[in-house]
Amino acid sequence: MLGMLVGAALAVSGAIMHDLNLTAMFADQMMMMKSGRIRARGAPGDVLTDEPMEAVFGCRLQGGVAPARDVPFVLPQSAAR
């Protein structure tokens, strides 16, 4: 519903979300920050890649794509590098 309203009004909406998988399901664009600085931004499929996620979170994360909806997702791989 929000997406339809934003699209119809040519408006922009923003949200701060910490669940990367949920963000990927609903966002057209996203950005990842660390220590107040933007580390990656763009479409979820471009941002949720291994290198920027490891740099931001300090542990191994792996991105993939859910084939049913063509939506990127994130899986933690380990708590240590």
XYZ file of C-alpha atoms in Angstrom:
81
model
C 0.000 0.000 0.000
C 2.731 2.497 0.929
C 4.570 1.668 -2.293
C 1.452 2.439 -4.343
C 0.905 5.743 -2.543
C 4.515 6.813 -2.939
C 4.542 5.845 -6.628
C 1.268 7.635 -7.368
C 2.342 10.843 -5.626
C 5.898 10.836 -7.006
C 7.015 11.092 -3.395
C 9.867 9.568 -1.431
C 9.601 7.614 1.796
C 12.386 6.590 4.120
C 12.740 4.169 7.000
C 15.531 3.054 9.281
C 15.520 -0.731 9.446
C 17.994 -3.144 10.981
C 16.575 -6.335 9.449
C 18.424 -6.653 6.140
C 16.166 -9.401 4.793
C 13.005 -7.420 5.513
C 14.570 -4.308 3.999
C 15.462 -6.216 0.825
C 11.847 -7.357 0.463
C 10.399 -3.835 0.483
C 13.079 -1.288 -0.463
C 13.901 -0.093 -3.961
C 17.139 1.454 -2.662
C 19.029 0.947 0.583
C 22.202 2.054 2.283
C 24.463 0.487 4.898
C 26.278 2.679 7.388
C 29.052 2.141 9.898
C 30.258 4.729 12.410
C 28.060 7.388 10.816
C 29.476 6.879 7.312
C 27.783 5.383 4.278
C 29.603 2.174 3.307
C 27.290 0.967 0.517
C 24.156 2.198 -1.228
C 22.017 1.195 -4.168
C 19.518 -1.508 -5.015
C 19.339 -4.288 -2.390
C 20.927 -6.782 -4.789
C 23.915 -4.452 -5.221
C 24.310 -3.592 -1.524
C 23.778 -7.031 0.017
C 26.978 -8.552 -1.293
C 29.633 -10.339 0.751
C 32.342 -7.656 0.821
C 30.364 -4.622 2.080
C 28.446 -6.721 4.605
C 31.647 -8.183 6.084
C 33.193 -4.697 6.292
C 30.150 -3.257 8.078
C 29.360 -6.132 10.436
C 32.860 -7.513 11.048
C 31.905 -11.142 10.455
C 31.274 -13.443 7.516
C 27.889 -12.974 5.930
C 26.746 -14.438 2.667
C 24.150 -12.996 0.343
C 21.945 -14.941 -2.009
C 18.727 -14.563 -3.974
C 15.409 -16.205 -3.109
C 14.319 -17.620 -6.477
C 10.573 -17.482 -5.844
C 10.544 -13.668 -5.567
C 13.989 -12.741 -6.934
C 14.737 -10.984 -3.630
C 18.218 -10.904 -2.096
C 18.710 -12.364 1.382
C 21.502 -12.525 3.953
C 22.771 -15.498 5.979
C 25.327 -15.155 8.794
C 28.230 -17.576 8.314
C 30.255 -17.120 11.520
C 30.658 -14.763 14.442
C 34.425 -14.474 13.897
C 36.445 -13.685 10.793
